[in-house]
Short mmCIF file of C-alpha atoms in Angstrom, two decimals:
data_model
loop_
_atom_site.label_atom_id
_atom_site.label_comp_id
_atom_site.label_asym_id
_atom_site.label_seq_id
_atom_site.Cartn_x
_atom_site.Cartn_y
_atom_site.Cartn_z
CA MET A 1 9.82 -15.79 21.69
CA ASN A 2 7.14 -18.19 20.48
CA ASP A 3 7.38 -20.24 17.28
CA LYS A 4 5.24 -17.86 15.28
CA LEU A 5 7.35 -14.88 16.17
CA LYS A 6 10.50 -16.84 15.40
CA SER A 7 9.28 -17.23 11.84
CA TYR A 8 9.20 -13.46 11.58
CA LYS A 9 12.70 -13.09 12.94
CA ALA A 10 13.78 -11.16 9.87
CA GLU A 11 11.07 -8.62 10.61
CA LEU A 12 12.35 -8.22 14.12
CA THR A 13 15.98 -7.71 13.23
CA PHE A 14 16.96 -4.07 13.24
CA PRO A 15 20.10 -2.25 12.17
CA ASP A 16 22.46 -1.02 14.84
CA LYS A 17 21.59 2.61 15.58
CA SER A 18 25.12 3.50 16.55
CA LYS A 19 26.39 2.49 13.12
CA ASN A 20 23.62 3.97 11.02
CA GLU A 21 22.58 7.47 10.14
CA LEU A 22 18.86 8.13 9.95
CA LYS A 23 17.46 9.81 6.86
CA PRO A 24 13.68 9.66 7.32
CA LYS A 25 11.83 9.33 4.04
CA CYS A 26 8.90 11.15 5.65
CA ILE A 27 11.11 14.26 5.87
CA PHE A 28 13.59 13.98 3.03
CA GLU A 29 11.56 12.08 0.44
CA ASN A 30 7.98 12.06 -0.68
CA GLN A 31 6.92 9.24 1.62
CA GLU A 32 3.17 8.72 1.74
CA LEU A 33 1.31 9.30 4.98
CA THR A 34 -1.00 6.46 5.94
CA LEU A 35 -4.49 6.34 7.41
CA SER A 36 -5.32 2.93 8.86
CA SER A 37 -8.74 1.32 9.11
CA MET A 38 -8.43 1.88 12.87
CA GLY A 39 -8.61 5.60 12.13
CA TYR A 40 -5.00 6.52 12.94
CA PHE A 41 -2.58 8.45 10.77
CA THR A 42 1.02 7.32 10.68
CA PRO A 43 4.07 8.87 8.98
CA CYS A 44 4.40 5.80 6.73
CA CYS A 45 2.85 2.37 6.26
CA TRP A 46 5.80 0.58 7.87
CA VAL A 47 5.14 1.83 11.38
CA ASP A 48 1.48 0.88 11.14
CA ASP A 49 2.25 -2.72 11.96
CA GLU A 50 1.57 -4.63 15.11
CA LEU A 51 5.18 -5.81 15.16
CA TYR A 52 6.34 -2.23 15.62
CA ARG A 53 3.36 -0.40 17.14
CA ASN A 54 4.57 -0.73 20.70
CA GLN A 55 7.97 0.77 20.04
CA PRO A 56 8.82 4.04 21.80
CA TRP A 57 7.43 7.10 20.01
CA ILE A 58 5.32 5.00 17.66
CA LYS A 59 2.84 4.04 20.35
CA THR A 60 2.21 7.69 21.14
CA LEU A 61 0.64 8.09 17.69
CA PHE A 62 -2.02 5.52 18.57
CA LYS A 63 -3.72 7.41 21.38
CA GLU A 64 -7.50 7.58 21.30
CA HIS A 65 -7.64 11.35 20.88
CA LEU A 66 -5.57 11.10 17.67
CA LYS A 67 -8.17 9.00 15.87
CA LEU A 68 -9.70 10.70 12.84
CA GLN A 69 -13.19 9.95 14.20
CA ASN A 70 -12.37 11.96 17.32
CA ASN A 71 -11.29 15.09 15.46
CA GLU A 72 -13.28 17.59 13.45
CA LYS A 73 -10.31 18.47 11.28
CA VAL A 74 -7.29 16.51 10.11
CA GLU A 75 -4.96 19.41 10.90
CA ASP A 76 -5.84 19.15 14.59
CA ILE A 77 -4.17 15.72 14.63
CA PHE A 78 -0.96 16.91 12.99
CA LYS A 79 -0.81 19.92 15.31
CA SER A 80 -1.02 17.64 18.35
CA LYS A 81 1.80 17.43 20.87
CA GLU A 82 2.44 13.79 19.89
CA TRP A 83 3.00 14.54 16.19
CA THR A 84 4.98 17.70 16.90
CA ASP A 85 7.22 15.89 19.38
CA PHE A 86 7.71 12.97 16.99
CA TYR A 87 9.02 15.17 14.20
CA ASN A 88 11.10 17.29 16.57
CA MET A 89 12.74 14.07 17.72
CA LEU A 90 13.39 12.90 14.13
CA ARG A 91 14.96 16.24 13.22
CA ASN A 92 16.83 17.11 16.40
CA ASN A 93 17.51 13.88 18.21
CA PRO A 94 17.40 11.03 15.66
CA LYS A 95 19.35 8.65 17.91
CA ASP A 96 16.14 8.51 19.93
CA ALA A 97 14.16 7.29 16.94
CA PRO A 98 12.47 3.91 17.25
CA PRO A 99 14.12 0.82 15.71
CA VAL A 100 11.53 0.61 12.92
CA CYS A 101 12.65 4.00 11.60
CA TYR A 102 16.23 2.74 11.40
CA LYS A 103 15.07 -0.45 9.69
CA PHE A 104 13.44 1.34 6.78
CA CYS A 105 15.07 4.78 6.79
CA SER A 106 18.72 4.30 7.66
CA LYS A 107 20.81 6.15 5.12
CA GLY A 108 21.32 3.91 2.12
CA VAL A 109 18.35 1.61 2.78
CA VAL A 110 16.50 1.29 -0.52
CA THR A 111 12.84 0.42 -0.19
CA ASP A 112 11.74 1.34 -3.70
CA LYS A 113 13.99 1.56 -6.73
CA LYS A 114 13.17 1.79 -10.40
CA ILE A 115 15.69 -0.32 -12.27
CA LYS A 116 14.38 -0.33 -15.80
CA ASN A 117 11.83 1.45 -17.92
CA VAL A 118 11.00 0.36 -21.43
CA ALA A 119 8.59 2.58 -23.31
CA ASN A 120 7.27 2.02 -26.80
CA LYS A 121 4.29 3.29 -28.75
CA ASP A 122 1.95 0.70 -27.25
CA ASN A 123 2.84 0.61 -23.61
CA GLN A 124 5.41 1.11 -20.91
CA ILE A 125 7.02 -1.61 -18.82
CA THR A 126 8.62 -0.49 -15.59
CA THR A 127 10.72 -2.81 -13.45
CA VAL A 128 11.10 -1.98 -9.78
CA ILE A 129 12.58 -3.44 -6.64
CA LYS A 130 10.35 -2.92 -3.66
CA HIS A 131 10.99 -3.86 -0.05
CA MET B 1 5.97 19.94 8.39
CA ASN B 2 3.46 20.65 5.67
CA PHE B 3 1.40 17.49 5.84
CA ALA B 4 -1.24 18.82 3.46
CA ASN B 5 1.24 18.50 0.58
CA ARG B 6 1.88 14.85 1.26
CA ILE B 7 0.27 11.94 -0.55
CA ILE B 8 -2.17 10.10 1.68
CA ASN B 9 -2.45 6.32 1.52
CA ILE B 10 -5.82 5.31 2.89
CA GLU B 11 -6.85 1.93 4.23
CA ASN B 12 -10.61 2.34 3.97
CA ASN B 13 -11.79 -0.95 5.48
CA PRO B 14 -10.41 -4.04 7.23
CA ARG B 15 -11.53 -6.72 4.76
CA CYS B 16 -10.01 -8.78 1.97
CA THR B 17 -10.97 -12.06 0.32
CA LEU B 18 -7.37 -13.02 -0.40
CA GLU B 19 -4.85 -14.73 1.85
CA CYS B 20 -1.55 -13.86 0.20
CA SER B 21 1.10 -15.60 2.23
CA ILE B 22 3.44 -12.65 2.83
CA CYS B 23 0.74 -10.00 3.32
CA LYS B 24 0.66 -8.17 6.65
CA ARG B 25 -2.93 -9.35 6.93
CA THR B 26 -1.94 -13.01 6.78
CA THR B 27 0.89 -12.34 9.23
CA TYR B 28 -1.68 -10.84 11.56
CA PHE B 29 -3.86 -13.96 11.21
CA HIS B 30 -0.96 -16.22 12.11
CA LEU B 31 0.22 -14.17 15.05
CA ASN B 32 -3.22 -13.77 16.55
CA ASP B 33 -4.98 -17.01 15.59
CA THR B 34 -7.79 -15.13 13.95
CA LYS B 35 -9.42 -14.64 10.56
CA ASN B 36 -10.16 -10.96 11.06
CA VAL B 37 -8.10 -7.84 11.43
CA PRO B 38 -9.42 -4.98 13.56
CA GLY B 39 -10.76 -1.82 11.99
CA ILE B 40 -13.89 -0.26 10.56
CA ASP B 41 -15.08 1.07 7.22
CA LEU B 42 -13.96 4.66 6.70
CA SER B 43 -17.12 6.76 6.71
CA LEU B 44 -17.91 9.38 4.08
CA LYS B 45 -17.86 11.99 6.84
CA ASP B 46 -14.30 11.10 7.83
CA PHE B 47 -13.23 10.74 4.21
CA LYS B 48 -14.45 14.27 3.55
CA LYS B 49 -12.20 15.48 6.37
CA CYS B 50 -9.29 13.91 4.47
CA LEU B 51 -10.26 15.53 1.18
CA ASP B 52 -10.60 18.90 2.90
CA PHE B 53 -6.99 18.59 4.01
CA PHE B 54 -5.07 16.52 1.45
CA LYS B 55 -5.22 18.14 -1.98
CA LYS B 56 -2.36 16.40 -3.75
CA GLU B 57 -3.09 12.72 -4.15
CA VAL B 58 -5.12 9.99 -2.55
CA ILE B 59 -4.02 6.36 -2.81
CA PHE B 60 -6.33 3.56 -1.83
CA CYS B 61 -3.89 0.75 -1.17
CA GLY B 62 -4.73 -1.50 1.71
CA GLN B 63 -1.91 -2.68 3.92
CA LEU B 64 -4.22 -5.26 5.49
CA SER B 65 -7.22 -5.11 3.18
CA ASP B 66 -8.42 -4.32 -0.32
CA PRO B 67 -10.08 -0.94 -0.93
CA ILE B 68 -12.89 -2.31 -3.09
CA PHE B 69 -14.63 -3.68 -0.01
CA ASN B 70 -15.45 -0.35 1.64
CA LYS B 71 -19.23 -0.04 1.39
CA ASP B 72 -19.02 3.57 0.15
CA PHE B 73 -16.01 3.19 -2.09
CA ILE B 74 -17.77 4.24 -5.30
CA GLU B 75 -18.97 7.43 -3.60
CA MET B 76 -15.41 8.06 -2.38
CA LEU B 77 -14.13 7.75 -5.94
CA LYS B 78 -16.75 10.24 -7.08
CA MET B 79 -15.78 12.67 -4.30
CA CYS B 80 -12.14 12.46 -5.39
CA ASN B 81 -13.14 13.20 -8.96
CA ASP B 82 -15.37 16.12 -7.91
CA ASN B 83 -12.46 17.54 -5.88
CA LYS B 84 -10.02 16.98 -8.76
CA VAL B 85 -7.68 15.00 -6.51
CA VAL B 86 -5.29 12.59 -8.21
CA THR B 87 -6.59 9.15 -7.29
CA ARG B 88 -4.85 5.79 -7.38
CA ILE B 89 -6.28 2.42 -6.49
CA ASN B 90 -4.21 -0.68 -5.86
CA THR B 91 -6.36 -3.78 -5.91
CA ALA B 92 -5.91 -7.52 -6.19
CA ALA B 93 -8.94 -8.99 -4.47
CA THR B 94 -12.00 -10.38 -6.19
CA GLY B 95 -15.50 -10.65 -4.83
CA ARG B 96 -17.24 -7.70 -6.47
CA LYS B 97 -19.35 -8.17 -9.59
CA GLU B 98 -18.66 -6.73 -13.03
CA GLN B 99 -21.51 -4.25 -12.61
CA TRP B 100 -19.82 -2.86 -9.49
CA TYR B 101 -16.59 -2.28 -11.41
CA LYS B 102 -18.47 -0.48 -14.20
CA LYS B 103 -19.97 1.88 -11.62
CA ALA B 104 -16.61 2.39 -9.97
CA PHE B 105 -14.89 3.19 -13.27
CA LEU B 106 -17.67 5.63 -14.22
CA ALA B 107 -17.55 7.31 -10.80
CA ASN B 108 -14.02 8.54 -11.43
CA PRO B 109 -12.81 8.24 -15.01
CA ASN B 110 -9.56 9.97 -14.03
CA ALA B 111 -8.57 7.41 -11.41
CA LYS B 112 -5.57 5.20 -12.03
CA TRP B 113 -6.14 1.54 -11.25
CA CYS B 114 -3.32 -0.85 -10.53
CA PHE B 115 -4.32 -4.53 -10.70
CA GLY B 116 -2.20 -7.07 -8.84
CA ILE B 117 -2.12 -10.10 -11.12
CA ASP B 118 1.07 -12.06 -10.60
CA GLY B 119 1.68 -14.01 -13.76
CA PRO B 120 -0.73 -15.39 -16.31
CA PRO B 121 -4.21 -14.71 -14.87
CA HIS B 122 -5.04 -18.40 -14.35
CA LEU B 123 -1.93 -18.86 -12.18
CA SER B 124 -1.97 -15.64 -10.18
CA HIS B 125 -3.85 -17.32 -7.32
CA LEU B 126 -0.76 -19.40 -6.53
CA TYR B 127 0.43 -16.42 -4.52
CA ARG B 128 -2.80 -14.40 -4.43
CA LYS B 129 -4.69 -17.19 -2.67
CA ASN B 130 -8.47 -17.14 -3.42
CA GLN B 131 -8.06 -14.64 -6.26
CA ASN B 132 -10.04 -15.15 -9.45
CA GLY B 133 -7.23 -13.87 -11.64
CA GLU B 134 -9.04 -14.38 -14.91
CA PHE B 135 -12.02 -12.30 -13.77
CA LEU B 136 -9.78 -9.55 -12.44
CA PHE B 137 -7.86 -9.50 -15.70
CA GLU B 138 -11.17 -8.98 -17.52
CA MET B 139 -11.94 -6.08 -15.19
CA MET B 140 -8.55 -4.57 -15.97
CA ILE B 141 -9.32 -4.77 -19.70
CA LEU B 142 -12.79 -3.33 -19.05
CA ALA B 143 -11.22 -0.35 -17.27
CA LYS B 144 -8.85 0.14 -20.16
CA GLU B 145 -11.73 -0.02 -22.66
CA MET B 146 -13.65 2.55 -20.59
CA GLY B 147 -10.72 4.92 -20.98
CA LEU B 148 -9.15 4.68 -17.53
CA LYS B 149 -5.44 4.57 -16.89
CA VAL B 150 -4.57 1.05 -15.78
CA TYR B 151 -1.45 -0.79 -14.70
CA TRP B 152 -0.80 -4.50 -14.53
CA GLN B 153 1.34 -5.14 -11.46
CA TYR B 154 3.26 -8.40 -11.71
CA ILE B 155 5.25 -9.52 -8.68
CA VAL B 156 7.89 -11.97 -9.81
CA PHE B 157 8.04 -15.27 -7.97
CA ASP B 158 9.69 -18.60 -8.67
CA PHE B 159 6.48 -19.97 -10.13
CA ASN B 160 5.79 -17.15 -12.58
CA GLU B 161 9.29 -16.04 -13.58
CA LYS B 162 9.20 -18.14 -16.73
CA TYR B 163 6.00 -16.49 -17.96
CA LEU B 164 7.24 -12.93 -17.55
CA GLU B 165 8.42 -12.33 -21.10
CA ASP B 166 5.21 -13.71 -22.59
CA CYS B 167 3.15 -11.52 -20.27
CA LYS B 168 5.18 -8.48 -21.26
CA LYS B 169 4.34 -9.21 -24.90
CA TYR B 170 0.69 -9.67 -23.98
CA SER B 171 0.60 -6.34 -22.13
CA LYS B 172 2.03 -4.66 -25.21
CA LEU B 173 -0.64 -6.26 -27.34
CA LEU B 174 -3.31 -4.99 -24.95
CA LYS B 175 -1.59 -1.60 -24.70
CA ILE B 176 -1.60 -1.85 -20.92
CA ASP B 177 1.32 -0.51 -18.90
CA MET B 178 3.04 -3.04 -16.73
CA MET B 179 4.79 -2.75 -13.39
CA VAL B 180 7.15 -5.66 -12.86
CA MET B 181 8.09 -5.92 -9.23
CA TYR B 182 10.86 -7.81 -7.48
CA SER B 183 9.91 -7.89 -3.85
CA GLN B 184 10.76 -9.42 -0.50
CA ARG B 185 7.45 -11.22 -0.83
CA SER B 186 9.24 -13.83 -2.88
CA LEU B 187 10.98 -16.50 -0.85
CA LYS B 188 13.79 -16.24 -3.36
CA GLY B 189 16.25 -13.47 -2.53
CA ILE B 190 15.98 -10.40 -4.74
CA GLY B 191 19.60 -10.90 -5.77
CA ASP B 192 18.79 -14.40 -7.03
CA PHE B 193 16.63 -13.10 -9.88
CA LYS B 194 18.10 -12.18 -13.21
CA TYR B 195 16.23 -8.93 -13.53
CA GLU B 196 18.50 -6.83 -15.65
#
């Protein structure tokens, strides 16, 4: 590992799959889908990251034929074998899920939490913890 | 899966004028010894494909860029408004002129703009490197005056923690909603802040 990657060690540390249960926010919560400037959709913004893009399953979502520019309709992308297989895996065989999914969507991992909300007649001040 | 009901977060270009130290963009620079991230401007043709499919909500929040730099962004805002799609914009970069913001705010008066200004405007650049925080703050007030829903997003860092209460009072005075955020972007651990 080179020096630059060492400085991102925290980013590369993943929870132990055998000890964690996966609860994907893209299935069980209202996680936003992402469209990158490369033209690829991903189930969340976390997997659209060069640190994780080569992980199993994730890399299948970055095939040329899945680019928005190469499809007439968005639904054709989500009906693709790659997207269908990805969600079948998450639902039916989550132990196969890539490490990045466990990092952000292990049961109990909080990535966004509202901790305080103060509203008055002039404005509202919301305090949140975000990953 | 019913993807059409999901919120879509769109990165509409690969550019940003800022170099925030913990941004994915800056990470990319460091890892690849470059000053550019790959990608292209989302075209209006491809954006229309998105609007034809996603009816719930569109968020323009760059992971590696700032949405204001897409060359057709104002037209995209107008398309969202015409399609009655809930529209949110998260921005922190500067580089556009006031006239551009006026056009953008007029293009979609229903859009919700979230301005990333971390601390008093004149200090925000300490994390948001290259940002003209005072100008962006003026644009936030302009949006508010033009009747748009705006949010002041304030990420708490070591350097701006002591100004937080004053900024909260200021936001109340301006009648602007505030989003105070404790994030891993700070070198200080989240647990080290006294946030409750």
